[in-house]
Amino acid sequence: MKKWLYIAVSVLLAAGCAREKSVNENVAAKRYFDAWMQVNYPRTPATGKGIYIIKDTPGTGMEVSDNTDMYVFVTYTQRLLSGTVSATTDPKMAQQLGNYKTTTYYGPVPWLVNKATLNAGIRETLRGMKVGGTRTAVIPGWLNVIADYDTAEEYLDAETGTHNIYTLHVADATTDIKKWEIDSLERYSKRVLDVADSVIYGFYYKCLNPEAVADKTVMPNDTTFYINYTGRLLNGQVFDTTMEDTAKFYGIYSASKTYSPVAINKKENYKNISMGDDSTAEGNLVDGFAYCCSILRPFEKGTCTFYSTRGYAANGNGSSIPAYASLRFDIDVVAKPK
């Protein structure tokens, strides 16, 4: 197949060289791309702006549109034309490639479907898909960019990029990301924690040892106490812990980290609560975790969950916490370590 591709490309380039000594970068790229398509998918028609859908399994849920408020939750794999996988959020694919990491989140990630945040080729691929559907498309480099033009010719004239093959699976979609989060968190809290009522908006808490903390008030302000904790996503994936055995069990152990209870410096305003040995530090915890620490009582064990506005919001945190991820923390108030 590669032999015929090289021949096809050579013929096209030779014909071009007979007419001109130099060609526009995208003209050469298009000749190569067209030859590659002719060899690999010769009967596949192009869409309006020039992507090629080579596999399509329709979904049955909400349809993806260009509504600027629509978020789609997508599991994707990105390949070069050579077949090399350059990125994936599919755990099975990562395992097959041998680069699966327990410290990395795999699964659907939220994309805002608009021209300012999503490249043109992916927007074109998503158009008309429904939740539950999977589609594979070949996207030429001039469409693999964040830009918005009316025609394929305008993209070709103005943009350059890398040719890619994308496989997209739409797991969910919403036009109200905050409501989607709150509804998901509410269902999780009822199902997993057996907690129905929110303490404050977007935050749920359950005490796990009420008999041990009965009739005790919360920790006083301007004091320091110690906790062990484990942080996880609602899918169960652990991203942080103070306990060595837990870190090893979930595959996130780091020899460079010290595993022991950590100090919580309580302040009158929960937003100023901090973690660490410096009792003068303020506000180095995400909002939901800080609020959880503000309502703890001596030797209490509890679980708090909160939506991403009280966590890492649209930015996520590194490779372990995706955008718009609700978080769960299991916390145990313990004695000061010796």
Short mmCIF file of C-alpha atoms in Angstrom, two decimals:
data_model
loop_
_atom_site.label_atom_id
_atom_site.label_comp_id
_atom_site.label_asym_id
_atom_site.label_seq_id
_atom_site.Cartn_x
_atom_site.Cartn_y
_atom_site.Cartn_z
CA MET A 1 0.00 0.00 0.00
CA LYS A 2 2.86 2.36 0.87
CA LYS A 3 4.48 1.62 -2.52
CA TRP A 4 1.36 2.71 -4.41
CA LEU A 5 1.00 5.76 -2.18
CA TYR A 6 4.54 6.87 -2.99
CA ILE A 7 3.92 6.30 -6.70
CA ALA A 8 0.68 8.28 -6.58
CA VAL A 9 2.34 11.14 -4.71
CA SER A 10 5.31 11.13 -7.10
CA VAL A 11 3.03 11.34 -10.14
CA LEU A 12 1.09 14.22 -8.66
CA LEU A 13 4.22 16.12 -7.63
CA ALA A 14 5.94 15.49 -10.95
CA ALA A 15 2.96 16.90 -12.80
CA GLY A 16 3.04 19.94 -10.58
CA CYS A 17 6.78 20.49 -11.04
CA ALA A 18 6.29 20.53 -14.82
CA ARG A 19 4.18 23.62 -14.39
CA GLU A 20 5.99 25.46 -11.60
CA LYS A 21 9.23 25.33 -9.67
CA SER A 22 7.65 25.99 -6.29
CA VAL A 23 4.20 25.44 -4.85
CA ASN A 24 2.23 26.84 -1.98
CA GLU A 25 2.71 24.76 1.19
CA ASN A 26 -0.95 23.77 1.34
CA VAL A 27 -1.07 22.89 -2.35
CA ALA A 28 1.68 20.34 -1.76
CA ALA A 29 -0.01 19.15 1.44
CA LYS A 30 -3.32 18.76 -0.40
CA ARG A 31 -1.69 16.75 -3.17
CA TYR A 32 -0.22 14.38 -0.61
CA PHE A 33 -3.49 14.20 1.34
CA ASP A 34 -5.57 13.54 -1.79
CA ALA A 35 -3.17 10.81 -2.87
CA TRP A 36 -3.33 9.21 0.58
CA MET A 37 -7.13 9.26 0.50
CA GLN A 38 -7.15 7.82 -3.02
CA VAL A 39 -5.03 4.88 -1.87
CA ASN A 40 -6.72 4.25 1.49
CA TYR A 41 -10.35 5.43 1.14
CA PRO A 42 -10.92 6.01 -2.59
CA ARG A 43 -14.72 6.00 -2.51
CA THR A 44 -15.22 8.14 0.60
CA PRO A 45 -16.95 11.47 -0.15
CA ALA A 46 -15.90 14.70 1.55
CA THR A 47 -18.25 16.70 3.74
CA GLY A 48 -19.00 20.33 3.02
CA LYS A 49 -15.75 21.68 4.51
CA GLY A 50 -13.62 18.73 3.51
CA ILE A 51 -13.38 16.05 6.21
CA TYR A 52 -13.88 12.38 5.35
CA ILE A 53 -16.06 10.22 7.62
CA ILE A 54 -14.73 6.68 7.28
CA LYS A 55 -16.76 5.00 10.01
CA ASP A 56 -19.98 6.00 11.71
CA THR A 57 -22.03 4.25 14.39
CA PRO A 58 -25.10 6.41 15.08
CA GLY A 59 -26.23 7.28 18.58
CA THR A 60 -29.77 7.67 19.85
CA GLY A 61 -29.53 10.52 22.36
CA MET A 62 -29.33 14.31 22.12
CA GLU A 63 -28.00 15.60 18.82
CA VAL A 64 -24.84 17.70 18.77
CA SER A 65 -25.31 21.15 17.31
CA ASP A 66 -23.33 24.36 16.89
CA ASN A 67 -25.18 25.87 19.83
CA THR A 68 -22.48 27.92 21.55
CA ASP A 69 -23.69 26.73 24.95
CA MET A 70 -23.50 23.02 24.12
CA TYR A 71 -20.96 20.82 25.86
CA VAL A 72 -20.25 17.31 24.63
CA PHE A 73 -18.50 14.66 26.70
CA VAL A 74 -16.18 12.85 24.32
CA THR A 75 -13.79 9.94 24.53
CA TYR A 76 -11.34 10.31 21.66
CA THR A 77 -8.29 8.83 19.97
CA GLN A 78 -6.12 10.95 17.67
CA ARG A 79 -3.85 9.33 15.04
CA LEU A 80 -1.47 10.51 12.38
CA LEU A 81 -2.04 9.27 8.83
CA SER A 82 0.73 6.73 9.51
CA GLY A 83 -1.52 5.16 12.15
CA THR A 84 0.57 6.33 15.10
CA VAL A 85 -1.62 7.27 18.07
CA SER A 86 -0.67 10.76 19.24
CA ALA A 87 -3.32 11.16 21.96
CA THR A 88 -6.15 9.21 23.56
CA THR A 89 -8.59 9.34 26.45
CA ASP A 90 -9.69 5.76 25.81
CA PRO A 91 -8.35 3.54 28.64
CA LYS A 92 -8.45 0.38 26.52
CA MET A 93 -6.42 2.07 23.79
CA ALA A 94 -3.89 3.34 26.34
CA GLN A 95 -3.54 -0.17 27.75
CA GLN A 96 -3.05 -1.64 24.28
CA LEU A 97 -0.32 0.90 23.58
CA GLY A 98 1.37 0.08 26.89
CA ASN A 99 1.33 3.68 28.14
CA TYR A 100 -1.65 3.53 30.51
CA LYS A 101 -0.97 5.48 33.72
CA THR A 102 -2.92 5.16 36.96
CA THR A 103 -2.27 8.84 37.63
CA THR A 104 -3.99 9.91 34.39
CA TYR A 105 -7.72 10.34 33.90
CA TYR A 106 -9.21 8.37 31.02
CA GLY A 107 -12.78 8.70 29.83
CA PRO A 108 -15.09 11.37 28.44
CA VAL A 109 -13.80 14.95 28.52
CA PRO A 110 -16.05 17.99 28.08
CA TRP A 111 -15.72 20.08 24.92
CA LEU A 112 -17.55 23.33 24.32
CA VAL A 113 -18.80 23.17 20.74
CA ASN A 114 -17.93 26.56 19.32
CA LYS A 115 -15.44 28.09 16.91
CA ALA A 116 -13.37 29.74 19.65
CA THR A 117 -12.50 26.56 21.54
CA LEU A 118 -12.76 23.59 19.18
CA ASN A 119 -10.95 23.04 15.90
CA ALA A 120 -12.92 23.22 12.68
CA GLY A 121 -12.41 19.60 11.66
CA ILE A 122 -13.64 18.24 14.98
CA ARG A 123 -16.65 20.56 14.89
CA GLU A 124 -17.43 19.21 11.44
CA THR A 125 -16.99 15.63 12.68
CA LEU A 126 -19.31 16.19 15.62
CA ARG A 127 -22.03 17.86 13.57
CA GLY A 128 -25.09 15.62 13.45
CA MET A 129 -23.73 13.06 15.92
CA LYS A 130 -25.97 11.93 18.76
CA VAL A 131 -25.16 10.84 22.29
CA GLY A 132 -24.05 7.21 22.20
CA GLY A 133 -22.59 7.51 18.72
CA THR A 134 -19.03 6.88 17.54
CA ARG A 135 -17.47 8.40 14.43
CA THR A 136 -14.05 8.20 12.80
CA ALA A 137 -13.01 10.96 10.41
CA VAL A 138 -9.90 11.91 8.47
CA ILE A 139 -9.23 15.63 8.97
CA PRO A 140 -6.80 17.48 6.66
CA GLY A 141 -4.32 19.82 8.32
CA TRP A 142 -5.95 23.05 7.12
CA LEU A 143 -9.12 22.02 9.01
CA ASN A 144 -7.22 20.82 12.08
CA VAL A 145 -7.13 24.39 13.43
CA ILE A 146 -9.25 26.70 15.58
CA ALA A 147 -10.60 29.06 12.94
CA ASP A 148 -13.90 29.80 11.25
CA TYR A 149 -14.38 30.28 7.51
CA ASP A 150 -17.37 29.68 5.30
CA THR A 151 -15.80 27.38 2.73
CA ALA A 152 -13.22 24.62 2.40
CA GLU A 153 -11.28 26.80 -0.05
CA GLU A 154 -10.88 29.58 2.52
CA TYR A 155 -9.42 27.13 5.05
CA LEU A 156 -7.04 25.78 2.42
CA ASP A 157 -5.87 29.27 1.48
CA ALA A 158 -5.36 30.53 5.03
CA GLU A 159 -4.54 27.67 7.44
CA THR A 160 -1.96 24.92 7.88
CA GLY A 161 -1.78 22.04 10.32
CA THR A 162 -1.20 18.32 10.73
CA HIS A 163 -3.39 15.73 9.02
CA ASN A 164 -5.10 13.56 11.64
CA ILE A 165 -7.58 10.74 12.03
CA TYR A 166 -9.96 11.19 14.96
CA THR A 167 -12.24 8.60 16.53
CA LEU A 168 -14.86 10.33 18.70
CA HIS A 169 -17.41 8.71 21.01
CA VAL A 170 -20.06 11.08 22.39
CA ALA A 171 -20.92 9.85 25.89
CA ASP A 172 -23.19 12.74 26.88
CA ALA A 173 -24.19 16.29 25.97
CA THR A 174 -25.78 19.27 27.68
CA THR A 175 -26.65 22.89 27.07
CA ASP A 176 -26.37 23.68 30.80
CA ILE A 177 -23.07 22.45 32.22
CA LYS A 178 -23.78 23.62 35.77
CA LYS A 179 -27.15 21.87 35.92
CA TRP A 180 -25.58 18.75 34.41
CA GLU A 181 -22.96 18.75 37.16
CA ILE A 182 -25.42 19.35 39.99
CA ASP A 183 -27.78 16.64 38.72
CA SER A 184 -24.89 14.17 38.40
CA LEU A 185 -23.60 15.03 41.88
CA GLU A 186 -27.08 14.72 43.37
CA ARG A 187 -27.58 11.27 41.84
CA TYR A 188 -24.16 10.16 43.07
CA SER A 189 -24.76 11.43 46.60
CA LYS A 190 -28.09 9.66 46.86
CA ARG A 191 -26.78 6.40 45.38
CA VAL A 192 -23.36 6.16 47.01
CA LEU A 193 -23.54 8.22 50.20
CA ASP A 194 -27.27 7.94 50.89
CA VAL A 195 -27.35 11.72 51.31
CA ALA A 196 -30.25 13.59 49.72
CA ASP A 197 -29.86 17.18 50.92
CA SER A 198 -27.09 19.61 50.01
CA VAL A 199 -25.37 21.36 52.92
CA ILE A 200 -24.62 24.37 50.76
CA TYR A 201 -25.16 24.67 47.00
CA GLY A 202 -23.08 22.12 45.15
CA PHE A 203 -21.77 20.44 48.33
CA TYR A 204 -22.81 17.23 50.11
CA TYR A 205 -21.45 15.82 53.34
CA LYS A 206 -21.92 12.63 55.35
CA CYS A 207 -20.45 11.86 58.77
CA LEU A 208 -19.31 8.23 58.86
CA ASN A 209 -18.91 7.85 62.64
CA PRO A 210 -21.70 9.90 64.27
CA GLU A 211 -21.56 7.85 67.47
CA ALA A 212 -17.97 8.99 68.08
CA VAL A 213 -18.66 12.72 67.66
CA ALA A 214 -22.12 13.08 69.18
CA ASP A 215 -22.74 16.38 70.98
CA LYS A 216 -19.34 17.75 70.00
CA THR A 217 -18.91 21.12 68.34
CA VAL A 218 -16.80 21.83 65.29
CA MET A 219 -13.15 22.64 65.62
CA PRO A 220 -12.63 26.15 67.02
CA ASN A 221 -11.22 28.90 64.84
CA ASP A 222 -7.52 29.73 64.86
CA THR A 223 -6.49 26.21 65.81
CA THR A 224 -4.53 23.52 64.03
CA PHE A 225 -5.70 19.92 63.73
CA TYR A 226 -4.58 16.95 61.65
CA ILE A 227 -6.29 14.81 59.05
CA ASN A 228 -5.73 11.89 56.73
CA TYR A 229 -7.58 12.20 53.46
CA THR A 230 -8.11 10.53 50.10
CA GLY A 231 -9.30 12.51 47.08
CA ARG A 232 -11.02 10.84 44.14
CA LEU A 233 -13.20 11.48 41.12
CA LEU A 234 -16.78 10.28 41.16
CA ASN A 235 -15.76 7.35 38.93
CA GLY A 236 -13.66 6.10 41.85
CA GLN A 237 -10.24 7.08 40.49
CA VAL A 238 -7.96 8.23 43.33
CA PHE A 239 -5.77 11.26 42.58
CA ASP A 240 -4.31 12.09 46.01
CA THR A 241 -3.95 10.64 49.50
CA THR A 242 -1.95 11.07 52.70
CA MET A 243 -1.81 7.31 53.32
CA GLU A 244 0.98 5.20 51.86
CA ASP A 245 -0.98 1.94 51.69
CA THR A 246 -3.82 3.67 49.85
CA ALA A 247 -1.40 5.27 47.38
CA LYS A 248 0.17 1.89 46.63
CA PHE A 249 -3.19 0.15 46.29
CA TYR A 250 -4.42 2.68 43.71
CA GLY A 251 -1.11 2.88 41.88
CA ILE A 252 -0.32 6.53 42.65
CA TYR A 253 2.51 5.98 45.14
CA SER A 254 5.50 8.30 44.83
CA ALA A 255 8.75 7.62 46.67
CA SER A 256 9.41 11.37 46.77
CA LYS A 257 6.26 12.09 48.79
CA THR A 258 5.95 11.86 52.58
CA TYR A 259 2.79 10.01 53.61
CA SER A 260 1.48 11.15 56.99
CA PRO A 261 -1.36 13.20 58.48
CA VAL A 262 -1.34 16.85 57.40
CA ALA A 263 -2.05 19.99 59.41
CA ILE A 264 -5.23 21.98 58.80
CA ASN A 265 -5.13 25.58 60.03
CA LYS A 266 -8.69 26.58 60.89
CA LYS A 267 -9.77 30.19 60.27
CA GLU A 268 -12.98 32.08 60.94
CA ASN A 269 -13.66 32.38 57.22
CA TYR A 270 -13.48 28.91 55.71
CA LYS A 271 -12.01 30.35 52.50
CA ASN A 272 -8.86 31.23 54.49
CA ILE A 273 -8.33 27.71 55.85
CA SER A 274 -4.98 26.31 54.80
CA MET A 275 -3.08 23.04 54.78
CA GLY A 276 0.52 22.63 55.90
CA ASP A 277 2.86 23.38 58.77
CA ASP A 278 2.77 27.15 58.24
CA SER A 279 -0.13 28.26 60.44
CA THR A 280 0.04 31.78 58.99
CA ALA A 281 -0.72 30.60 55.46
CA GLU A 282 -4.21 31.24 54.17
CA GLY A 283 -6.45 29.94 51.42
CA ASN A 284 -4.37 27.22 49.76
CA LEU A 285 -7.23 24.70 49.49
CA VAL A 286 -9.95 24.45 46.86
CA ASP A 287 -13.26 25.82 48.10
CA GLY A 288 -15.09 22.51 48.64
CA PHE A 289 -12.25 20.88 50.55
CA ALA A 290 -11.81 23.99 52.71
CA TYR A 291 -15.51 24.09 53.53
CA CYS A 292 -15.42 20.41 54.45
CA CYS A 293 -12.56 21.08 56.88
CA SER A 294 -14.55 23.95 58.43
CA ILE A 295 -17.37 21.66 59.62
CA LEU A 296 -15.27 18.81 61.03
CA ARG A 297 -15.41 17.84 64.70
CA PRO A 298 -12.70 16.16 66.80
CA PHE A 299 -11.93 12.64 65.52
CA GLU A 300 -14.70 12.77 62.95
CA LYS A 301 -14.65 10.65 59.81
CA GLY A 302 -16.61 11.98 56.91
CA THR A 303 -17.05 12.15 53.15
CA CYS A 304 -17.70 15.33 51.20
CA THR A 305 -18.52 15.71 47.53
CA PHE A 306 -18.76 18.96 45.59
CA TYR A 307 -19.17 20.22 42.05
CA SER A 308 -16.32 21.70 40.03
CA THR A 309 -17.14 25.34 40.81
CA ARG A 310 -15.93 24.49 44.32
CA GLY A 311 -13.01 22.55 42.85
CA TYR A 312 -10.96 23.13 39.70
CA ALA A 313 -13.81 24.32 37.44
CA ALA A 314 -13.16 24.52 33.70
CA ASN A 315 -9.38 24.17 34.06
CA GLY A 316 -9.17 20.80 35.78
CA ASN A 317 -5.87 19.99 37.45
CA GLY A 318 -3.05 18.31 35.57
CA SER A 319 -3.67 14.96 33.91
CA SER A 320 -5.60 13.48 36.84
CA ILE A 321 -8.59 15.84 37.19
CA PRO A 322 -10.48 16.79 34.01
CA ALA A 323 -12.46 19.98 33.46
CA TYR A 324 -15.83 20.24 35.19
CA ALA A 325 -15.06 17.28 37.47
CA SER A 326 -16.96 16.90 40.74
CA LEU A 327 -14.69 15.68 43.53
CA ARG A 328 -14.97 13.46 46.59
CA PHE A 329 -12.78 13.61 49.70
CA ASP A 330 -12.80 11.02 52.48
CA ILE A 331 -11.41 12.69 55.60
CA ASP A 332 -10.40 11.34 59.01
CA VAL A 333 -9.49 13.71 61.87
CA VAL A 334 -6.60 12.12 63.74
CA ALA A 335 -4.19 12.86 66.58
CA LYS A 336 -1.15 15.01 65.91
CA PRO A 337 1.62 12.77 64.54
CA LYS A 338 4.60 12.29 66.83
#
